[in-house]
DNA sequence: CCGAATTGTTTTAAGCCTAAAATGTTTTCC
DNA sequence: GGAAAACATTTTAGGCTTAAAACAATTCGG
């Protein structure tokens, strides 16, 4: 089990002869644990949203984005913020307009663009849900000390930056 | 902006008169960051799997579970491990049997149970993909030091435990 | 032994999600 | 001005996902 180059930066990885396949088991385990945590919490939140408010998580997430943007957002903005595909947003918005939570209009200055906003109803319902949602999250993370929270924030920021760089390396 | 009880453990929260709504903004930010990291990495892995191997992430994940279980698993086992619904696994397995990656048979001792295994083809293809997958993960986490990785592992373990307790409190 | 719970799986109905192609609009740049 | 590139959104086709109900087989308690 060769674990020699665990910490080396290997700036010349391009030209290096790869004879000893590196051991990335730790990173793999970390990724699986990260995924487990997210899946666990996401499932819990999804279930509570459905039970308490009969709303789906994606609908809640979309409304959360709009609640932070009183002047509305374009579909593209929403799509980028939520990190989901464009087509996904189209359908989600359709259903939320249908149910009276969203208002959608074509931009005056650019007829390609659709601007969406929360309706009065949408905003009221979201605020009500968000207040309770926040307590769920607090409860789910209850065993972490404030120091743990800070430290996790720091390390996840580093993780995000690392992943973004890696993604950019592939798709420049 | 009241932030007084930031660190108190509040063991008597049951009987406490809740006059000052607590501030859980930090936990909320932490959750959003956790979600962002996972979504980012998951999307990257999904795209690479599709591009390089024309395989979906759920198929890969299911094969990963089976690769660790040479004697096969029941559908329930898979469902629990992957933290997805039973019905989800049914369809996933159907398609993987169809494509020749999985073998499925009814248990001899309990006719309710379906045992699934990787076929020779399934195992070979998975191993080929897994080797490359591991390097992607390593690259995505490349900017984290070994110490960062250890620390993240520790904090995520704590997070998982916390979330599980919270979930158990609700659904005992 | 037999009815009642429990367990494992599938079905159903609805919604979510993606990648890729198609459509319509605006900008860019000769 | 007009072709080409870029942009915003929708459509399409297919797969994923869930919650809840239905079905089938086993186990448990009297």
CSV table of C-alpha atoms (C1' of nucleotides) in Angstrom, one decimal, chain C residues 1-5, chain D residues 26-30:
chain,number,residue,atom,x,y,z
C,1,DC,C1',-53.0,-23.1,13.8
C,2,DC,C1',-54.7,-18.8,12.5
C,3,DG,C1',-55.4,-14.0,12.3
C,4,DA,C1',-52.7,-9.8,12.7
C,5,DA,C1',-48.8,-7.4,12.3
D,26,DT,C1',-43.2,-14.3,6.5
D,27,DT,C1',-43.3,-14.0,11.4
D,28,DC,C1',-45.6,-13.5,15.8
D,29,DG,C1',-48.9,-14.1,19.6
D,30,DG,C1',-52.6,-16.1,21.3
